[in-house]
Amino acid sequence: MLEVQGVSITVRGVSMIKKILTVVLGLTLSLSIAAAAPEQKDDPKCKDHELFTRMPGSWIHNCDHKTFDAYEFPVAKGKTERVEGELWKLNYYPQATQNPKPSELQILRNFENAVQKAGGKSIYAEKARETFTIARDGKEYWVALWAEFTGKYGFVIVRREAMKQDIVANAEVFKNDIRATGHAAVYGITFDTDSAVIKPESAQALGEIAKLLKADPTLKVFVVGHTDNTGTIEHNLKLSNDRAQSVMQALIGEYGVAPARLRSFGCGPFAPVAPNATEDGKAKNRRVELVQQ
């Protein structure tokens, strides 16, 4: 009996040793893999935005930067606000060896506190996404933040500002275009979103239209407004017509063009010159054209 019990004890002891060795080997292997995992480095073309530092242990997976672009920021359930200006996109991942990884809530609260300390405010939050605004050095920044349970997070930042006009309107170009095609696109006449009030920076383009008409007293034109496809057709038809009316009235009232030489018309989104699938295409479609009568 003692011998049998001894054998039984020995078998259980061997079994226990095997289990312990298995656990130890597993832990050793896990630690070896963790130690061997290289630390992820930031995308070399990316850097942190000046508004925020990063969550500890995170690295920049990818980024984008545009000197002028637009983004639709969520401001209420089912509602967004389009903000134009300099745009940055940054996406962060946690290190593979980081344990534990930050939760969605931890990431959101960190940014909320940072925004509050900077004098900013939260506009709208839904699930793991939040929209903020921050005023800094006389500029208005909009931030759209997202976070995941995996510890990944990212944001879009737009510093709101008007676009610097790179293409300058030119009366000679208008004349050549009308002579060749019967119409000329005018870029440089700008309005706020959903507004028909001409912005002050449009003076140069309006002056060139007046110069064109004064150089050829026989020329009569339709002033035609165009929009992109954002919004309803009815809204865009009215907006384009109102903008064309504003341009016509400015030419008459401020530049002395005879009313009989002008007629206004709104074409809405029905004559695009570029795809509306991109912001660049939409910007090209939002224009005023001069069409020879």
CSV table of C-alpha atoms in Angstrom, one decimal:
chain,number,residue,atom,x,y,z
A,1,MET,CA,0.0,0.0,0.0
A,2,LEU,CA,2.8,2.4,0.9
A,3,GLU,CA,4.6,1.7,-2.4
A,4,VAL,CA,1.4,2.2,-4.4
A,5,GLN,CA,0.7,5.5,-2.6
A,6,GLY,CA,4.3,6.5,-3.2
A,7,VAL,CA,4.0,5.8,-6.9
A,8,SER,CA,0.8,7.9,-6.9
A,9,ILE,CA,2.5,10.8,-5.2
A,10,THR,CA,5.4,10.6,-7.6
A,11,VAL,CA,3.0,10.7,-10.6
A,12,ARG,CA,1.1,13.7,-9.2
A,13,GLY,CA,4.4,15.4,-8.5
A,14,VAL,CA,5.6,14.9,-12.1
A,15,SER,CA,2.3,16.2,-13.4
A,16,MET,CA,2.5,19.3,-11.3
A,17,ILE,CA,6.1,20.0,-12.3
A,18,LYS,CA,5.1,19.7,-16.0
A,19,LYS,CA,2.3,22.2,-15.4
A,20,ILE,CA,4.6,24.6,-13.7
A,21,LEU,CA,7.2,24.3,-16.4
A,22,THR,CA,4.5,25.0,-19.1
A,23,VAL,CA,3.4,28.2,-17.3
A,24,VAL,CA,7.0,29.3,-16.8
A,25,LEU,CA,7.9,28.7,-20.4
A,26,GLY,CA,4.8,30.5,-21.6
A,27,LEU,CA,5.6,33.5,-19.5
A,28,THR,CA,9.2,33.5,-20.7
A,29,LEU,CA,8.1,33.3,-24.3
A,30,SER,CA,5.6,36.1,-23.8
A,31,LEU,CA,8.2,38.3,-22.2
A,32,SER,CA,10.7,37.5,-24.9
A,33,ILE,CA,8.2,38.4,-27.6
A,34,ALA,CA,7.4,41.6,-25.8
A,35,ALA,CA,11.0,42.5,-25.4
A,36,ALA,CA,11.7,41.7,-29.0
A,37,ALA,CA,8.9,43.8,-30.4
A,38,PRO,CA,10.4,47.0,-31.8
A,39,GLU,CA,9.1,50.3,-30.6
A,40,GLN,CA,6.9,51.9,-33.3
A,41,LYS,CA,8.2,55.2,-34.6
A,42,ASP,CA,6.2,58.2,-35.8
A,43,ASP,CA,5.6,58.5,-39.5
A,44,PRO,CA,8.6,60.6,-40.5
A,45,LYS,CA,6.6,63.2,-42.3
A,46,CYS,CA,4.4,63.8,-39.2
A,47,LYS,CA,4.6,65.8,-36.0
A,48,ASP,CA,2.3,66.7,-33.1
A,49,HIS,CA,0.0,69.7,-33.7
A,50,GLU,CA,0.9,72.7,-31.6
A,51,LEU,CA,-2.5,72.6,-29.8
A,52,PHE,CA,-1.9,69.2,-28.1
A,53,THR,CA,0.7,66.8,-26.7
A,54,ARG,CA,0.0,63.1,-27.1
A,55,MET,CA,-1.2,60.3,-24.9
A,56,PRO,CA,1.7,58.6,-23.2
A,57,GLY,CA,3.0,55.6,-25.2
A,58,SER,CA,1.3,56.5,-28.4
A,59,TRP,CA,2.9,57.1,-31.8
A,60,ILE,CA,1.8,58.9,-35.0
A,61,HIS,CA,0.5,56.3,-37.5
A,62,ASN,CA,-0.3,58.8,-40.3
A,63,CYS,CA,-1.2,62.4,-40.9
A,64,ASP,CA,-2.2,64.9,-43.5
A,65,HIS,CA,-1.9,68.7,-43.9
A,66,LYS,CA,-3.6,71.1,-46.3
A,67,THR,CA,-3.0,74.8,-46.4
A,68,PHE,CA,-6.7,75.2,-47.3
A,69,ASP,CA,-9.5,72.7,-47.1
A,70,ALA,CA,-12.8,72.1,-45.4
A,71,TYR,CA,-14.3,69.6,-43.0
A,72,GLU,CA,-17.9,68.9,-41.8
A,73,PHE,CA,-17.8,69.1,-38.0
A,74,PRO,CA,-20.7,67.4,-36.1
A,75,VAL,CA,-22.4,70.1,-34.0
A,76,ALA,CA,-25.7,68.3,-33.2
A,77,LYS,CA,-27.4,64.9,-33.9
A,78,GLY,CA,-27.6,64.7,-37.7
A,79,LYS,CA,-26.2,68.2,-38.1
A,80,THR,CA,-22.7,69.4,-39.2
A,81,GLU,CA,-21.0,72.8,-39.7
A,82,ARG,CA,-18.6,73.2,-42.6
A,83,VAL,CA,-15.4,74.9,-41.6
A,84,GLU,CA,-12.8,76.1,-44.1
A,85,GLY,CA,-9.2,76.9,-43.5
A,86,GLU,CA,-5.8,75.3,-42.8
A,87,LEU,CA,-6.4,71.6,-42.0
A,88,TRP,CA,-4.5,68.9,-40.1
A,89,LYS,CA,-5.3,65.2,-39.6
A,90,LEU,CA,-3.4,63.1,-37.1
A,91,ASN,CA,-4.0,59.4,-36.1
A,92,TYR,CA,-2.2,57.8,-33.1
A,93,TYR,CA,-1.7,54.2,-32.2
A,94,PRO,CA,-0.6,52.7,-28.9
A,95,GLN,CA,2.7,50.8,-28.7
A,96,ALA,CA,2.2,47.1,-29.1
A,97,THR,CA,3.9,46.5,-25.8
A,98,GLN,CA,1.8,49.1,-24.0
A,99,ASN,CA,-0.3,47.4,-21.2
A,100,PRO,CA,-2.8,48.5,-20.2
A,101,LYS,CA,-3.8,50.6,-23.2
A,102,PRO,CA,-5.8,53.8,-22.6
A,103,SER,CA,-9.6,53.5,-22.8
A,104,GLU,CA,-11.9,55.6,-25.0
A,105,LEU,CA,-13.1,57.5,-21.9
A,106,GLN,CA,-9.5,58.1,-20.7
A,107,ILE,CA,-8.6,59.6,-24.1
A,108,LEU,CA,-11.8,61.7,-24.3
A,109,ARG,CA,-11.4,63.1,-20.8
A,110,ASN,CA,-7.7,64.0,-21.4
A,111,PHE,CA,-8.6,66.0,-24.4
A,112,GLU,CA,-11.7,67.6,-22.7
A,113,ASN,CA,-9.5,68.8,-19.8
A,114,ALA,CA,-6.8,70.1,-22.2
A,115,VAL,CA,-9.4,72.0,-24.2
A,116,GLN,CA,-10.9,73.5,-21.1
A,117,LYS,CA,-7.5,74.6,-19.8
A,118,ALA,CA,-6.9,76.3,-23.1
A,119,GLY,CA,-10.1,78.2,-22.8
A,120,GLY,CA,-12.0,76.2,-25.4
A,121,LYS,CA,-15.3,74.3,-25.2
A,122,SER,CA,-17.0,71.2,-26.2
A,123,ILE,CA,-19.7,71.7,-28.9
A,124,TYR,CA,-21.0,68.2,-29.3
A,125,ALA,CA,-20.2,64.6,-28.1
A,126,GLU,CA,-21.6,61.3,-29.3
A,127,LYS,CA,-20.3,57.9,-28.4
A,128,ALA,CA,-16.5,58.0,-28.8
A,129,ARG,CA,-16.4,61.3,-30.8
A,130,GLU,CA,-16.4,64.9,-29.8
A,131,THR,CA,-16.2,68.3,-31.4
A,132,PHE,CA,-14.4,71.2,-29.7
A,133,THR,CA,-13.6,74.9,-30.5
A,134,ILE,CA,-10.6,76.8,-29.2
A,135,ALA,CA,-9.7,80.5,-29.7
A,136,ARG,CA,-5.9,81.1,-29.7
A,137,ASP,CA,-3.9,84.1,-30.8
A,138,GLY,CA,-6.9,85.6,-32.5
A,139,LYS,CA,-7.6,82.5,-34.5
A,140,GLU,CA,-10.5,80.0,-34.2
A,141,TYR,CA,-9.7,76.3,-34.2
A,142,TRP,CA,-12.2,73.5,-34.6
A,143,VAL,CA,-11.3,70.0,-33.5
A,144,ALA,CA,-13.1,66.7,-34.2
A,145,LEU,CA,-11.8,63.9,-32.0
A,146,TRP,CA,-12.3,60.1,-32.2
A,147,ALA,CA,-11.2,57.3,-29.9
A,148,GLU,CA,-11.3,53.5,-29.8
A,149,PHE,CA,-11.2,50.8,-27.1
A,150,THR,CA,-8.0,49.6,-28.7
A,151,GLY,CA,-6.2,52.8,-27.5
A,152,LYS,CA,-6.2,54.3,-31.0
A,153,TYR,CA,-7.3,57.9,-31.5
A,154,GLY,CA,-7.1,60.8,-33.8
A,155,PHE,CA,-8.4,64.2,-34.7
A,156,VAL,CA,-9.0,66.7,-37.5
A,157,ILE,CA,-8.1,70.3,-36.7
A,158,VAL,CA,-9.1,73.3,-38.9
A,159,ARG,CA,-7.9,76.8,-38.2
A,160,ARG,CA,-10.8,78.8,-39.6
A,161,GLU,CA,-9.8,81.4,-42.2
A,162,ALA,CA,-10.6,82.7,-45.6
A,163,MET,CA,-8.7,81.2,-48.6
A,164,LYS,CA,-5.8,83.2,-50.0
A,165,GLN,CA,-6.8,83.9,-53.6
A,166,ASP,CA,-4.1,82.5,-55.9
A,167,ILE,CA,-5.9,83.0,-59.2
A,168,VAL,CA,-6.4,86.7,-60.1
A,169,ALA,CA,-9.2,87.8,-62.3
A,170,ASN,CA,-8.1,89.5,-65.5
A,171,ALA,CA,-10.1,91.5,-68.0
A,172,GLU,CA,-8.0,90.4,-70.9
A,173,VAL,CA,-8.5,86.7,-70.1
A,174,PHE,CA,-12.3,87.3,-69.8
A,175,LYS,CA,-12.3,88.9,-73.2
A,176,ASN,CA,-10.4,86.0,-74.8
A,177,ASP,CA,-12.6,83.4,-73.2
A,178,ILE,CA,-15.8,85.1,-74.3
A,179,ARG,CA,-14.4,85.5,-77.8
A,180,ALA,CA,-13.5,81.8,-77.9
A,181,THR,CA,-16.4,80.2,-76.1
A,182,GLY,CA,-19.0,82.8,-75.4
A,183,HIS,CA,-18.5,82.7,-71.7
A,184,ALA,CA,-15.8,83.3,-69.0
A,185,ALA,CA,-15.6,81.9,-65.5
A,186,VAL,CA,-14.8,84.4,-62.8
A,187,TYR,CA,-13.0,83.2,-59.6
A,188,GLY,CA,-12.3,85.6,-56.8
A,189,ILE,CA,-15.9,86.8,-56.1
A,190,THR,CA,-16.5,85.2,-52.7
A,191,PHE,CA,-19.4,84.8,-50.2
A,192,ASP,CA,-19.9,83.3,-46.8
A,193,THR,CA,-21.6,79.9,-46.7
A,194,ASP,CA,-25.3,80.2,-47.7
A,195,SER,CA,-24.9,84.0,-48.1
A,196,ALA,CA,-25.3,86.3,-51.1
A,197,VAL,CA,-23.4,89.2,-49.5
A,198,ILE,CA,-20.2,89.8,-51.5
A,199,LYS,CA,-17.1,89.8,-49.3
A,200,PRO,CA,-14.7,92.8,-49.5
A,201,GLU,CA,-11.9,90.7,-51.0
A,202,SER,CA,-14.0,90.4,-54.2
A,203,ALA,CA,-13.2,94.0,-55.2
A,204,GLN,CA,-10.3,93.0,-57.5
A,205,ALA,CA,-12.5,90.6,-59.6
A,206,LEU,CA,-15.4,93.0,-59.8
A,207,GLY,CA,-13.0,95.7,-61.0
A,208,GLU,CA,-11.8,93.5,-63.8
A,209,ILE,CA,-15.3,92.7,-65.0
A,210,ALA,CA,-16.1,96.5,-65.0
A,211,LYS,CA,-12.8,97.0,-66.9
A,212,LEU,CA,-13.9,94.4,-69.5
A,213,LEU,CA,-17.3,96.1,-70.0
A,214,LYS,CA,-15.9,99.6,-70.3
A,215,ALA,CA,-13.3,98.5,-72.9
A,216,ASP,CA,-16.1,97.2,-75.1
A,217,PRO,CA,-19.3,99.4,-74.8
A,218,THR,CA,-21.2,97.0,-77.1
A,219,LEU,CA,-20.7,94.0,-74.9
A,220,LYS,CA,-23.7,92.8,-72.9
A,221,VAL,CA,-23.5,89.8,-70.6
A,222,PHE,CA,-25.6,87.5,-68.4
A,223,VAL,CA,-24.1,87.3,-64.9
A,224,VAL,CA,-24.7,83.6,-64.0
A,225,GLY,CA,-24.3,82.2,-60.5
A,226,HIS,CA,-23.2,78.6,-60.0
A,227,THR,CA,-23.0,76.4,-56.8
A,228,ASP,CA,-21.7,73.0,-55.9
A,229,ASN,CA,-24.2,70.2,-55.1
A,230,THR,CA,-24.3,70.6,-51.3
A,231,GLY,CA,-27.9,71.0,-50.1
A,232,THR,CA,-31.1,70.8,-52.1
A,233,ILE,CA,-31.5,71.8,-55.7
A,234,GLU,CA,-34.2,74.4,-54.8
A,235,HIS,CA,-31.9,76.0,-52.2
A,236,ASN,CA,-28.9,76.1,-54.6
A,237,LEU,CA,-31.0,77.6,-57.5
A,238,LYS,CA,-32.1,80.4,-55.2
A,239,LEU,CA,-28.7,81.0,-53.7
A,240,SER,CA,-27.0,81.1,-57.1
A,241,ASN,CA,-29.6,83.6,-58.4
A,242,ASP,CA,-29.2,85.8,-55.3
A,243,ARG,CA,-25.5,85.8,-55.7
A,244,ALA,CA,-25.7,86.7,-59.4
A,245,GLN,CA,-28.1,89.5,-58.5
A,246,SER,CA,-25.6,90.8,-55.9
A,247,VAL,CA,-22.8,90.8,-58.5
A,248,MET,CA,-25.0,92.6,-61.0
A,249,GLN,CA,-26.1,95.2,-58.5
A,250,ALA,CA,-22.5,95.8,-57.4
A,251,LEU,CA,-21.4,96.4,-61.0
A,252,ILE,CA,-24.2,98.9,-61.5
A,253,GLY,CA,-24.0,100.6,-58.2
A,254,GLU,CA,-20.3,100.6,-57.5
A,255,TYR,CA,-18.7,100.5,-60.9
A,256,GLY,CA,-21.2,102.5,-63.0
A,257,VAL,CA,-22.1,99.8,-65.5
A,258,ALA,CA,-25.3,100.5,-67.4
A,259,PRO,CA,-28.2,98.3,-66.2
A,260,ALA,CA,-29.2,97.6,-69.8
A,261,ARG,CA,-26.0,95.7,-70.3
A,262,LEU,CA,-26.5,93.1,-67.6
A,263,ARG,CA,-29.0,90.4,-66.7
A,264,SER,CA,-28.6,87.9,-63.8
A,265,PHE,CA,-29.4,84.2,-63.7
A,266,GLY,CA,-28.9,81.4,-61.2
A,267,CYS,CA,-27.9,78.0,-62.6
A,268,GLY,CA,-27.4,76.2,-59.2
A,269,PRO,CA,-25.5,72.9,-59.5
A,270,PHE,CA,-26.6,72.2,-63.1
A,271,ALA,CA,-23.4,73.2,-64.9
A,272,PRO,CA,-20.4,71.8,-63.0
A,273,VAL,CA,-16.9,72.1,-64.4
A,274,ALA,CA,-15.4,69.5,-62.0
A,275,PRO,CA,-16.6,66.5,-60.0
A,276,ASN,CA,-18.4,67.4,-56.7
A,277,ALA,CA,-16.8,64.4,-55.0
A,278,THR,CA,-13.8,66.5,-53.8
A,279,GLU,CA,-13.5,69.8,-52.0
A,280,ASP,CA,-11.3,71.1,-54.8
A,281,GLY,CA,-14.0,70.2,-57.3
A,282,LYS,CA,-16.7,71.9,-55.3
A,283,ALA,CA,-14.6,75.0,-55.0
A,284,LYS,CA,-14.3,75.1,-58.8
A,285,ASN,CA,-18.0,74.7,-59.2
A,286,ARG,CA,-18.8,77.6,-56.9
A,287,ARG,CA,-18.3,80.4,-59.4
A,288,VAL,CA,-19.7,83.3,-61.3
A,289,GLU,CA,-19.7,83.3,-65.1
A,290,LEU,CA,-20.1,86.0,-67.7
A,291,VAL,CA,-22.1,84.8,-70.7
A,292,GLN,CA,-22.3,86.9,-73.8
A,293,GLN,CA,-25.9,87.9,-74.6
